[in-house]
Tab-separated table of C-alpha atoms in Angstrom:
chain	number	residue	atom	x	y	z
A	538	MET	CA	-14.909	85.447	16.095
A	539	ASN	CA	-16.496	85.087	12.695
A	540	VAL	CA	-15.028	83.405	9.666
A	541	GLU	CA	-13.977	86.623	7.978
A	542	LYS	CA	-11.950	87.460	11.015
A	543	ILE	CA	-10.187	84.230	10.935
A	544	ILE	CA	-9.435	84.534	7.230
A	545	ASP	CA	-7.968	87.980	7.875
A	546	ILE	CA	-5.784	86.626	10.674
A	547	VAL	CA	-4.530	83.687	8.404
A	548	CYS	CA	-3.888	85.907	5.284
A	549	GLN	CA	-2.216	88.745	7.321
A	550	GLY	CA	-3.112	91.218	4.588
A	551	LYS	CA	-1.106	89.465	1.961
A	552	ASN	CA	-2.058	89.525	-1.675
A	553	ASP	CA	-4.050	86.740	-3.284
A	554	GLU	CA	-1.054	85.044	-4.965
A	555	LYS	CA	0.837	84.744	-1.723
A	556	VAL	CA	-2.214	83.554	0.173
A	557	GLU	CA	-2.957	80.823	-2.438
A	558	ASP	CA	0.640	79.692	-2.266
A	559	PHE	CA	0.506	79.603	1.480
A	560	LEU	CA	-2.727	77.567	1.544
A	561	LYS	CA	-1.207	75.043	-0.906
A	562	PHE	CA	1.847	74.711	1.215
A	563	LEU	CA	-0.198	74.283	4.342
A	564	SER	CA	-2.572	71.789	2.635
A	565	ASP	CA	0.342	69.579	1.381
A	566	LYS	CA	1.977	69.630	4.840
A	567	LEU	CA	-1.255	68.630	6.597
A	568	TRP	CA	-2.054	65.861	4.158
A	569	ASN	CA	1.466	64.437	4.507
A	570	GLN	CA	1.088	64.457	8.320
A	571	TYR	CA	-2.336	62.774	7.872
A	572	LYS	CA	-0.835	60.103	5.703
A	573	GLU	CA	1.846	59.494	8.306
A	574	HIS	CA	-0.925	59.160	10.833
A	575	LEU	CA	-2.715	56.770	8.709
A	576	MET	CA	0.524	54.683	8.177
A	577	ASP	CA	1.139	54.671	11.990
A	578	ASN	CA	-2.391	53.379	12.520
A	579	ILE	CA	-2.005	50.786	9.822
A	580	LEU	CA	1.254	49.612	11.331
A	581	VAL	CA	-0.475	49.226	14.654
A	582	ALA	CA	-3.279	47.197	13.090
A	583	GLU	CA	-0.817	45.037	11.166
A	584	ASN	CA	1.160	44.317	14.296
A	585	LYS	CA	-2.101	43.308	16.022
A	586	VAL	CA	-3.029	40.998	13.200
A	587	LYS	CA	0.441	39.639	12.939
A	588	SER	CA	0.286	38.583	16.588
A	589	LEU	CA	-2.976	36.667	16.030
A	590	ALA	CA	-2.711	32.863	16.040
A	591	PHE	CA	-4.474	31.157	13.228
A	592	SER	CA	-4.851	27.296	13.832
A	593	ILE	CA	-5.464	25.384	10.640
A	594	PRO	CA	-5.215	21.615	10.835
A	595	ASN	CA	-3.102	20.036	8.127
A	596	ALA	CA	-4.955	18.495	5.088
A	597	LYS	CA	-4.161	14.951	3.980
A	598	GLU	CA	-3.839	14.229	0.313
A	599	GLY	CA	-6.636	12.069	-0.869
A	600	LYS	CA	-8.779	12.606	2.268
A	601	GLU	CA	-11.905	14.816	2.225
A	602	TYR	CA	-11.112	18.155	3.985
A	603	SER	CA	-13.410	20.763	5.454
A	604	GLN	CA	-12.278	23.243	7.982
A	605	THR	CA	-13.690	26.672	9.091
A	606	VAL	CA	-11.115	29.111	10.328
A	607	ASN	CA	-12.397	31.894	12.604
A	608	VAL	CA	-10.726	35.354	12.734
A	609	PRO	CA	-9.618	35.846	16.316
A	610	ASP	CA	-10.141	39.726	16.131
A	611	GLU	CA	-13.554	41.196	15.504
A	612	ASN	CA	-12.021	44.327	14.075
A	613	MET	CA	-10.359	42.265	11.288
A	614	VAL	CA	-12.759	41.896	8.409
A	615	LEU	CA	-11.643	39.586	5.520
A	616	VAL	CA	-12.151	40.564	1.950
A	617	GLU	CA	-10.442	37.723	0.287
A	618	VAL	CA	-8.251	34.682	1.004
A	619	SER	CA	-6.077	33.157	-1.756
A	620	GLY	CA	-3.122	30.821	-2.127
A	621	ILE	CA	-4.660	27.547	-3.073
A	622	SER	CA	-7.054	26.578	-5.794
A	623	GLU	CA	-9.355	23.705	-6.775
A	624	GLU	CA	-7.509	23.288	-10.006
A	625	MET	CA	-4.078	22.926	-8.522
A	626	HIS	CA	-4.893	21.648	-4.937
A	627	GLY	CA	-8.381	20.290	-5.091
A	628	LEU	CA	-9.511	22.776	-2.518
A	629	THR	CA	-11.681	25.847	-2.580
A	630	ILE	CA	-11.727	28.823	-0.072
A	631	THR	CA	-14.978	30.540	0.828
A	632	VAL	CA	-14.990	33.718	2.960
A	633	ALA	CA	-18.072	34.271	5.175
A	634	GLU	CA	-20.325	37.251	4.398
A	635	ASP	CA	-19.469	39.014	7.625
A	636	GLY	CA	-15.721	38.503	6.891
A	637	HIS	CA	-15.066	37.056	10.368
A	638	SER	CA	-14.212	33.435	8.959
A	639	PHE	CA	-13.241	31.459	6.013
A	640	THR	CA	-13.691	27.802	4.984
A	641	ILE	CA	-11.262	25.507	3.164
A	642	SER	CA	-12.965	22.420	1.699
A	643	GLY	CA	-12.508	19.778	-1.034
A	644	LEU	CA	-10.378	16.663	-1.805
A	645	PRO	CA	-6.715	17.702	-1.450
A	646	THR	CA	-4.360	16.723	-4.158
A	647	LEU	CA	-0.710	17.409	-4.973
A	648	GLU	CA	-0.729	15.553	-8.345
A	649	PRO	CA	-0.543	18.765	-10.594
A	650	LEU	CA	2.617	19.732	-8.637
A	651	ARG	CA	4.419	16.449	-9.300
A	652	ASN	CA	6.227	17.714	-12.307
A	653	GLY	CA	7.678	15.040	-14.468
A	654	GLY	CA	6.288	12.289	-12.365
A	655	THR	CA	8.543	12.949	-9.402
A	656	ALA	CA	7.378	11.326	-6.216
A	657	THR	CA	7.700	14.398	-3.918
A	658	ALA	CA	5.866	17.692	-4.390
A	659	GLU	CA	5.684	20.958	-2.560
A	660	SER	CA	3.340	20.497	0.282
A	661	THR	CA	3.487	23.861	2.328
A	662	PHE	CA	1.628	26.699	0.851
A	663	GLU	CA	1.186	30.405	1.839
A	664	LEU	CA	-2.317	31.648	2.270
A	665	THR	CA	-2.792	35.362	1.747
A	666	LEU	CA	-5.525	36.950	3.968
A	667	CYS	CA	-6.681	40.213	2.432
A	668	TYR	CA	-8.490	42.319	5.082
A	669	LYS	CA	-9.667	45.641	6.333
A	670	TYR	CA	-9.442	46.812	9.885
A	671	LYS	CA	-12.344	48.608	11.504
A	672	GLY	CA	-11.699	52.274	12.382
A	673	ILE	CA	-8.740	52.577	9.903
A	674	PHE	CA	-8.988	54.458	6.655
A	675	LEU	CA	-6.744	52.982	3.948
A	676	PRO	CA	-5.099	54.956	1.246
A	677	GLU	CA	-6.329	54.581	-2.353
A	678	ASP	CA	-3.214	52.921	-3.482
A	679	ARG	CA	-3.624	50.289	-0.703
A	680	PRO	CA	-7.240	49.228	-0.474
A	681	VAL	CA	-6.586	46.150	1.737
A	682	LEU	CA	-4.031	44.831	4.236
A	683	GLU	CA	-2.414	41.483	4.014
A	684	ARG	CA	-1.486	38.697	6.480
A	685	LYS	CA	0.395	35.546	5.268
A	686	ILE	CA	-0.219	32.220	6.996
A	687	PRO	CA	1.061	28.669	6.170
A	688	PHE	CA	-1.213	25.831	5.093
A	689	VAL	CA	0.075	22.288	4.735
A	690	ILE	CA	-1.289	19.334	2.619
A	691	ASN	CA	0.441	16.219	3.949
A	692	GLN	CA	1.503	14.011	0.954
A	693	ASP	CA	-0.097	10.607	0.540
A	694	PRO	CA	2.740	8.325	1.530
A	695	ARG	CA	1.787	6.029	-1.292
A	696	LYS	CA	2.694	8.667	-3.807
A	697	LEU	CA	6.166	9.085	-2.421
A	698	TRP	CA	7.186	5.735	-3.666
A	699	LYS	CA	8.722	5.552	-7.159
A	700	ASN	CA	7.925	2.835	-9.555
A	701	LEU	CA	11.139	2.475	-11.511
A	702	PRO	CA	11.430	-0.120	-14.279
A	703	VAL	CA	14.164	-2.731	-14.019
A	704	ASP	CA	17.048	-1.974	-16.410
A	705	TRP	CA	17.164	-5.476	-17.866
A	706	GLU	CA	19.136	-4.293	-20.968
A	707	ASN	CA	22.111	-3.287	-18.867
A	708	MET	CA	21.920	-6.086	-16.286
A	709	PRO	CA	24.821	-8.523	-16.473
A	710	GLU	CA	24.191	-12.127	-17.227
A	711	PRO	CA	22.545	-14.211	-15.918
A	712	ARG	CA	19.643	-11.788	-16.102
A	713	TYR	CA	16.777	-14.239	-15.274
A	714	GLN	CA	14.305	-11.526	-16.610
A	715	ASN	CA	10.843	-11.680	-15.252
A	716	GLU	CA	7.735	-9.577	-15.106
A	717	ASP	CA	6.769	-7.054	-12.367
A	718	VAL	CA	3.380	-8.747	-11.877
A	719	GLN	CA	1.958	-12.321	-12.417
A	720	CYS	CA	-1.601	-13.393	-12.213
A	721	GLU	CA	-3.484	-16.551	-13.170
A	722	TYR	CA	-6.891	-18.206	-12.819
A	723	VAL	CA	-7.494	-21.962	-13.083
A	724	LYS	CA	-11.125	-22.578	-13.932
A	725	VAL	CA	-12.417	-26.059	-13.134
A	726	GLU	CA	-15.573	-26.921	-14.987
A	727	ALA	CA	-18.649	-28.145	-13.086
A	728	LEU	CA	-19.326	-31.805	-12.924
A	729	ASP	CA	-21.750	-33.578	-15.162
A	730	ASP	CA	-24.482	-33.115	-12.651
A	731	GLY	CA	-23.891	-29.409	-12.489
A	732	ALA	CA	-22.167	-29.353	-9.088
A	733	PRO	CA	-19.579	-26.452	-9.074
A	734	GLN	CA	-15.869	-27.271	-8.494
A	735	LYS	CA	-13.305	-25.159	-6.672
A	736	ASP	CA	-11.252	-22.908	-8.776
A	737	ILE	CA	-7.726	-21.416	-8.171
A	738	VAL	CA	-6.730	-17.772	-8.423
A	739	ALA	CA	-3.272	-16.358	-7.709
A	740	ALA	CA	-1.461	-13.080	-8.133
A	741	SER	CA	2.020	-11.709	-7.502
A	742	LYS	CA	3.159	-8.162	-7.524
A	743	ARG	CA	6.522	-6.420	-7.128
A	744	GLY	CA	6.864	-4.641	-3.892
A	745	ARG	CA	7.212	-0.936	-3.404
A	746	SER	CA	10.649	-1.362	-1.871
A	747	HIS	CA	11.723	-3.192	-5.028
A	748	ALA	CA	10.118	-0.780	-7.346
A	749	GLN	CA	11.693	2.130	-5.562
A	750	GLU	CA	15.285	0.843	-6.358
A	751	ALA	CA	14.353	-0.583	-9.771
A	752	LYS	CA	14.823	-4.176	-8.535
A	753	PRO	CA	13.029	-7.177	-9.867
A	754	ARG	CA	10.270	-9.093	-8.230
A	755	ASP	CA	11.557	-12.162	-6.341
A	756	ASP	CA	8.296	-13.982	-5.616
A	757	HIS	CA	6.831	-16.694	-7.949
A	758	PHE	CA	3.852	-19.036	-8.012
A	759	LYS	CA	2.612	-21.936	-10.028
A	760	MET	CA	-0.568	-24.029	-9.892
A	761	ALA	CA	-2.265	-26.782	-11.779
A	762	HIS	CA	-5.463	-28.932	-11.811
A	763	LEU	CA	-5.338	-32.398	-13.230
A	764	GLU	CA	-8.155	-34.253	-14.991
A	765	ASN	CA	-8.389	-36.824	-12.182
A	766	GLY	CA	-9.268	-34.044	-9.700
A	767	TRP	CA	-5.941	-33.256	-8.013
A	768	TYR	CA	-5.076	-29.634	-7.288
A	769	ILE	CA	-1.427	-28.514	-6.842
A	770	MET	CA	-0.287	-25.161	-5.687
A	771	ALA	CA	3.103	-23.660	-5.051
A	772	VAL	CA	4.236	-20.203	-3.835
A	773	ALA	CA	7.863	-19.065	-3.252
A	774	ASP	CA	9.489	-15.997	-1.935
A	775	GLY	CA	12.989	-15.358	-3.082
A	776	ALA	CA	15.181	-13.880	-0.333
A	777	GLY	CA	15.750	-10.045	-0.822
A	778	SER	CA	19.389	-10.445	0.201
A	779	ALA	CA	20.055	-13.168	-2.449
A	780	LYS	CA	21.066	-11.716	-5.850
A	781	TYR	CA	19.353	-14.419	-7.891
A	782	SER	CA	16.534	-15.479	-5.642
A	783	ARG	CA	13.970	-14.526	-8.391
A	784	GLU	CA	15.279	-17.460	-10.282
A	785	GLY	CA	15.382	-19.725	-7.187
A	786	SER	CA	11.722	-19.126	-6.558
A	787	ARG	CA	10.893	-19.766	-10.174
A	788	ILE	CA	12.815	-22.979	-10.260
A	789	ALA	CA	11.282	-24.129	-6.999
A	790	CYS	CA	7.712	-23.615	-8.195
A	791	GLU	CA	8.266	-25.129	-11.685
A	792	THR	CA	10.029	-28.103	-10.345
A	793	VAL	CA	7.637	-29.043	-7.616
A	794	ILE	CA	4.572	-28.635	-9.813
A	795	LYS	CA	6.071	-30.761	-12.634
A	796	HIS	CA	7.056	-33.511	-10.209
A	797	CYS	CA	3.627	-33.578	-8.551
A	798	GLU	CA	1.869	-33.590	-11.881
A	799	GLU	CA	3.872	-36.686	-12.949
A	800	GLU	CA	3.273	-38.474	-9.646
A	801	LEU	CA	-0.474	-37.605	-9.309
A	802	ALA	CA	-1.245	-38.551	-12.961
A	803	LYS	CA	-0.761	-42.213	-11.984
A	804	CYS	CA	-1.698	-42.416	-8.364
A	805	GLN	CA	-4.352	-45.082	-7.813
A	806	SER	CA	-2.415	-46.756	-5.131
A	807	PHE	CA	-1.974	-43.385	-3.340
A	808	GLU	CA	-5.652	-42.845	-3.447
A	809	ASP	CA	-6.366	-46.357	-2.210
A	810	ASN	CA	-4.115	-45.614	0.698
A	811	ILE	CA	-5.895	-42.342	1.386
A	812	ASN	CA	-9.164	-44.263	1.556
A	813	LEU	CA	-7.758	-46.748	4.034
A	814	TRP	CA	-6.252	-44.023	6.143
A	815	HIS	CA	-9.629	-42.285	6.184
A	816	LEU	CA	-11.333	-45.396	7.558
A	817	ASP	CA	-8.844	-45.714	10.324
A	818	GLN	CA	-6.610	-42.687	10.954
A	819	GLY	CA	-5.241	-44.310	13.975
A	820	SER	CA	-3.896	-47.304	12.131
A	821	VAL	CA	-0.052	-47.464	12.174
A	822	GLU	CA	-0.032	-49.351	8.996
A	823	ALA	CA	-2.216	-46.979	7.020
A	824	GLY	CA	-0.222	-44.106	8.477
A	825	LYS	CA	3.072	-45.670	7.163
A	826	LEU	CA	1.579	-46.013	3.728
A	827	ILE	CA	0.362	-42.431	3.699
A	828	SER	CA	3.674	-41.146	5.001
A	829	ALA	CA	5.563	-43.020	2.321
A	830	ASP	CA	3.256	-41.661	-0.387
A	831	ILE	CA	3.547	-38.019	0.889
A	832	TYR	CA	7.309	-38.326	1.082
A	833	ARG	CA	7.457	-39.776	-2.402
A	834	ILE	CA	5.190	-37.100	-3.953
A	835	VAL	CA	5.532	-33.974	-1.816
A	836	GLY	CA	8.801	-34.484	-0.116
A	837	ASN	CA	10.629	-35.598	-3.260
A	838	ALA	CA	9.084	-32.478	-5.108
A	839	ALA	CA	10.862	-30.261	-2.608
A	840	LEU	CA	14.083	-32.259	-2.747
A	841	LYS	CA	14.004	-32.117	-6.560
A	842	ALA	CA	13.591	-28.298	-6.336
A	843	HIS	CA	16.506	-28.088	-3.946
A	844	ARG	CA	18.693	-30.058	-6.413
A	845	ALA	CA	17.467	-28.107	-9.387
A	846	ILE	CA	18.572	-24.855	-7.789
A	847	ASN	CA	21.983	-26.271	-7.011
A	848	ALA	CA	22.427	-27.505	-10.496
A	849	GLU	CA	21.643	-24.063	-11.904
A	850	ALA	CA	24.015	-22.507	-9.355
A	851	LYS	CA	26.772	-24.956	-10.306
A	852	LEU	CA	26.212	-24.317	-13.970
A	853	GLN	CA	26.576	-20.539	-13.452
A	854	GLN	CA	29.421	-20.963	-10.988
A	855	ILE	CA	27.474	-18.980	-8.347
A	856	PRO	CA	27.023	-19.980	-4.713
A	857	SER	CA	23.556	-21.677	-4.193
A	858	LYS	CA	22.724	-19.269	-1.389
A	859	ALA	CA	22.423	-16.579	-4.068
A	860	TYR	CA	19.285	-18.412	-5.163
A	861	ALA	CA	17.708	-18.682	-1.615
A	862	THR	CA	13.988	-18.953	-1.613
A	863	THR	CA	11.159	-20.205	0.591
A	864	LEU	CA	8.600	-22.762	-0.656
A	865	LEU	CA	4.992	-23.429	0.155
A	866	LEU	CA	3.532	-26.612	-1.578
A	867	ALA	CA	0.110	-28.072	-1.346
A	868	ILE	CA	-1.677	-30.932	-3.110
A	869	CYS	CA	-5.385	-31.735	-2.471
A	870	LYS	CA	-8.363	-33.667	-3.856
A	871	LYS	CA	-11.983	-34.122	-2.977
A	872	PHE	CA	-13.058	-37.639	-2.121
A	873	ASP	CA	-16.524	-38.964	-1.174
A	874	PHE	CA	-15.636	-38.588	2.520
A	875	GLY	CA	-14.200	-35.056	2.115
A	876	TRP	CA	-10.883	-33.351	1.161
A	877	PHE	CA	-7.408	-34.852	1.562
A	878	VAL	CA	-4.659	-32.188	1.732
A	879	ALA	CA	-0.831	-32.657	1.963
A	880	SER	CA	1.762	-30.014	2.169
A	881	PHE	CA	5.390	-28.963	2.478
A	882	TRP	CA	6.535	-25.711	4.080
A	883	VAL	CA	9.895	-24.121	4.471
A	884	GLY	CA	10.399	-20.435	5.324
A	885	ASP	CA	7.993	-17.718	6.336
A	886	GLY	CA	4.627	-16.740	4.888
A	887	ALA	CA	1.479	-18.722	5.601
A	888	MET	CA	-0.438	-21.755	4.307
A	889	CYS	CA	-3.851	-22.320	5.781
A	890	LEU	CA	-7.103	-24.221	5.327
A	891	TYR	CA	-9.907	-21.842	6.241
A	892	ASP	CA	-13.581	-22.626	6.698
A	893	GLN	CA	-15.902	-19.714	7.260
A	894	GLU	CA	-18.934	-21.826	8.221
A	895	SER	CA	-17.319	-23.683	11.036
A	896	HIS	CA	-15.222	-20.616	11.947
A	897	THR	CA	-11.971	-22.693	11.744
A	898	SER	CA	-8.443	-22.196	10.387
A	899	SER	CA	-5.747	-24.787	10.293
A	900	LEU	CA	-2.104	-23.974	9.365
A	901	LEU	CA	-0.435	-26.586	7.185
A	902	GLY	CA	2.874	-26.265	8.975
A	903	ASP	CA	4.782	-23.655	10.971
A	904	PRO	CA	6.457	-20.444	9.719
A	905	ASP	CA	10.302	-20.521	10.191
A	906	GLU	CA	11.779	-17.797	12.226
A	907	GLY	CA	15.498	-17.018	12.384
A	908	GLU	CA	17.561	-15.786	15.371
A	909	TYR	CA	16.861	-12.155	14.436
A	910	ALA	CA	13.768	-10.379	13.039
A	911	GLY	CA	13.360	-10.780	9.223
A	912	GLN	CA	15.334	-14.061	9.172
A	913	THR	CA	13.944	-17.362	8.058
A	914	ARG	CA	14.924	-20.733	6.520
A	915	PHE	CA	15.309	-21.410	2.828
A	916	LEU	CA	14.952	-24.305	0.515
A	917	THR	CA	18.626	-23.979	-0.543
A	918	MET	CA	19.819	-24.897	2.937
A	919	THR	CA	21.257	-28.374	3.046
A	920	ASP	CA	20.267	-29.254	6.539
A	921	ILE	CA	16.521	-28.924	5.610
A	922	PHE	CA	17.017	-32.265	3.823
A	923	SER	CA	20.027	-33.882	5.728
A	924	ASP	CA	18.130	-33.892	9.058
A	925	PRO	CA	15.302	-36.617	8.677
A	926	LYS	CA	13.419	-35.374	11.614
A	927	GLU	CA	13.394	-31.750	10.421
A	928	PHE	CA	12.452	-32.784	6.965
A	929	TYR	CA	9.527	-35.021	7.990
A	930	GLY	CA	8.353	-32.227	10.259
A	931	ARG	CA	7.787	-30.086	7.233
A	932	LEU	CA	5.456	-32.644	5.575
A	933	LYS	CA	1.821	-32.492	6.754
A	934	CYS	CA	-1.452	-34.102	5.707
A	935	LYS	CA	-5.064	-34.014	6.894
A	936	ILE	CA	-8.597	-34.779	5.983
A	937	VAL	CA	-11.362	-32.255	6.294
A	938	PRO	CA	-15.020	-32.406	5.410
A	939	ASP	CA	-14.807	-29.235	3.317
A	940	PHE	CA	-13.318	-25.724	3.442
A	941	THR	CA	-13.927	-22.257	2.179
A	942	ALA	CA	-10.465	-21.592	0.933
A	943	LEU	CA	-6.890	-22.859	0.969
A	944	PHE	CA	-4.466	-19.995	1.211
A	945	LEU	CA	-0.895	-19.861	0.268
A	946	MET	CA	0.990	-16.485	0.720
A	947	THR	CA	4.353	-14.981	0.973
A	948	ASP	CA	5.207	-12.843	4.070
A	949	GLY	CA	4.534	-9.723	1.858
A	950	VAL	CA	0.848	-10.586	2.484
A	951	SER	CA	0.962	-12.456	5.766
A	952	ASP	CA	2.970	-9.907	7.764
A	953	PRO	CA	0.755	-6.957	7.173
A	954	LYS	CA	-2.491	-8.835	7.387
A	955	PHE	CA	-1.608	-10.940	10.521
A	956	GLU	CA	1.346	-9.118	12.082
A	957	THR	CA	2.325	-11.941	14.434
A	958	ASP	CA	2.657	-15.696	14.139
A	959	ALA	CA	0.112	-16.133	16.937
A	960	ASN	CA	-2.455	-14.331	14.756
A	961	LEU	CA	-1.920	-16.998	12.027
A	962	ASN	CA	-3.660	-19.473	14.300
A	963	ASN	CA	-6.668	-17.046	15.015
A	964	PRO	CA	-9.780	-17.804	13.007
A	965	ASP	CA	-10.949	-14.256	13.432
A	966	LYS	CA	-7.984	-13.016	11.528
A	967	TRP	CA	-8.779	-15.313	8.635
A	968	ASP	CA	-12.395	-14.109	8.725
A	969	ALA	CA	-11.046	-10.600	8.433
A	970	LEU	CA	-8.868	-11.542	5.437
A	971	TRP	CA	-11.689	-13.216	3.694
A	972	ASN	CA	-13.980	-10.159	4.285
A	973	ASP	CA	-11.185	-7.811	3.253
A	974	LEU	CA	-10.836	-9.585	-0.056
A	975	LYS	CA	-14.590	-9.414	-0.818
A	976	GLU	CA	-15.071	-5.879	0.434
A	977	ASN	CA	-12.196	-4.598	-1.680
A	978	GLY	CA	-13.193	-5.809	-5.108
A	979	VAL	CA	-12.093	-9.485	-5.216
A	980	ASP	CA	-15.196	-11.454	-6.283
A	981	LEU	CA	-14.404	-15.007	-5.276
A	982	SER	CA	-17.499	-16.514	-6.859
A	983	ASP	CA	-17.448	-19.638	-9.118
A	984	ASP	CA	-15.771	-19.414	-12.494
A	985	ASN	CA	-14.978	-15.582	-12.172
A	986	GLU	CA	-11.860	-15.413	-14.198
A	987	ALA	CA	-11.772	-11.639	-13.610
A	988	ALA	CA	-10.713	-12.516	-10.086
A	989	LYS	CA	-7.076	-12.717	-11.150
A	990	GLU	CA	-7.007	-8.994	-12.122
A	991	GLN	CA	-9.087	-8.121	-8.982
A	992	LEU	CA	-6.658	-10.037	-6.701
A	993	LEU	CA	-3.673	-8.359	-8.392
A	994	LYS	CA	-5.273	-4.920	-7.742
A	995	TRP	CA	-5.967	-5.947	-4.147
A	996	LEU	CA	-2.310	-6.700	-3.570
A	997	ASP	CA	-1.694	-2.840	-3.891
A	998	PHE	CA	-3.224	-2.416	-0.442
A	999	TRP	CA	-1.499	0.121	1.852
A	1000	SER	CA	0.243	-0.996	5.074
A	1001	PRO	CA	2.926	1.316	6.676
A	1002	GLY	CA	6.217	-0.416	6.756
A	1003	ASN	CA	5.161	-3.421	4.663
A	1004	HIS	CA	6.522	-3.007	1.132
A	1005	ASP	CA	7.910	-6.296	0.075
A	1006	ASP	CA	6.820	-8.414	-2.918
A	1007	ARG	CA	3.335	-9.788	-2.394
A	1008	THR	CA	2.048	-13.176	-3.633
A	1009	ILE	CA	-1.088	-15.027	-2.725
A	1010	ALA	CA	-2.788	-18.088	-4.195
A	1011	ILE	CA	-6.328	-19.120	-3.186
A	1012	LEU	CA	-8.207	-22.421	-3.881
A	1013	TYR	CA	-11.851	-21.725	-3.303
């Protein structure tokens, strides 16, 4: 049968106008059926792609990310992948030339999405995979197919913390206003022969848990160096549960430093007794003299601080326990035979003589532990002073040839860096702390006054679950 015969059969002898109308009708019907056929095929392809599992590891904000995602169906050919951008998320998406994979890479960030400085930001995003499927023709009005898949950027937990200012203006009296941070450097000039002297650096920073709730910093420190060579250092941690502990810690530090300054400014007999004790540390008589001196200088400093806090509490008609604070106090001086160090310690935290060369660490007391986790003893407790045995047990002294650093710190530093009291006696842990400081921007070289800002910055270190106020003082 030739073509003309076929045309005759189709036209059935109708006139040209009817034949043309018939062919148009037939064409429209067939094209519509073809479109339905295409849509059926597209639906089949979409269902296949929808069932595909795309495994994309979560990105972490602030951590370099590079992940190639393979398409698990060879008939699926990617044209484009969108949903995140370098401008908004710090990430770029690159589709492979063959369309069978794409790569997400860059330094993830959510900062542009933290509108108005809010701590939280959207972290789950929808990636749109535009693709074609082999063997399927797509209509002109739909050149590609799409598959949506989720992609997560885990927020940097540090960014979730708010740094809210203390509303001092609306705080009822007594306000006891203080600063969120405190840092200081005591530079001690070299001797006439050029021999360098140890310096002191200290820093204190409001904890994230305090900043989150717009609460003040409760820690405090104070330090001094006298012309006759004596160093004095004090660090105090106001109890978080005590409403006015920030003033308790301040009073404690200010009082003990003042008392020690007055006593050590005229201390020739004390130094004579130190020299005698050095010659025979087993001597009962020399031991009694030293004990009496330490009680008079260091012990009375702590007692005066206790009384000063009670006096302020009485003046304000507030219970003294509202000013609860710990106290770490140390005095030391270099003699011809080495260093003499005396101390008083009540509460938690840590106070330690550390020597890197000999790989030794020596605690100047014992951290107090309460019946339950997080409890400790405070300077405001009367039995600290009413029980002579307990009080004398808090006074320590020793002579060492030399040391790398004398550390005083609140538990905001000791807890994350040492974790357990047992670790406080481990020289390896003190080595790690010393290296941590140096490796993270704290230059503890002679006369480096910039160390106070460096140490303050270091206090911002991240440790999950440890967000208390942080204070550290270092004689080095």
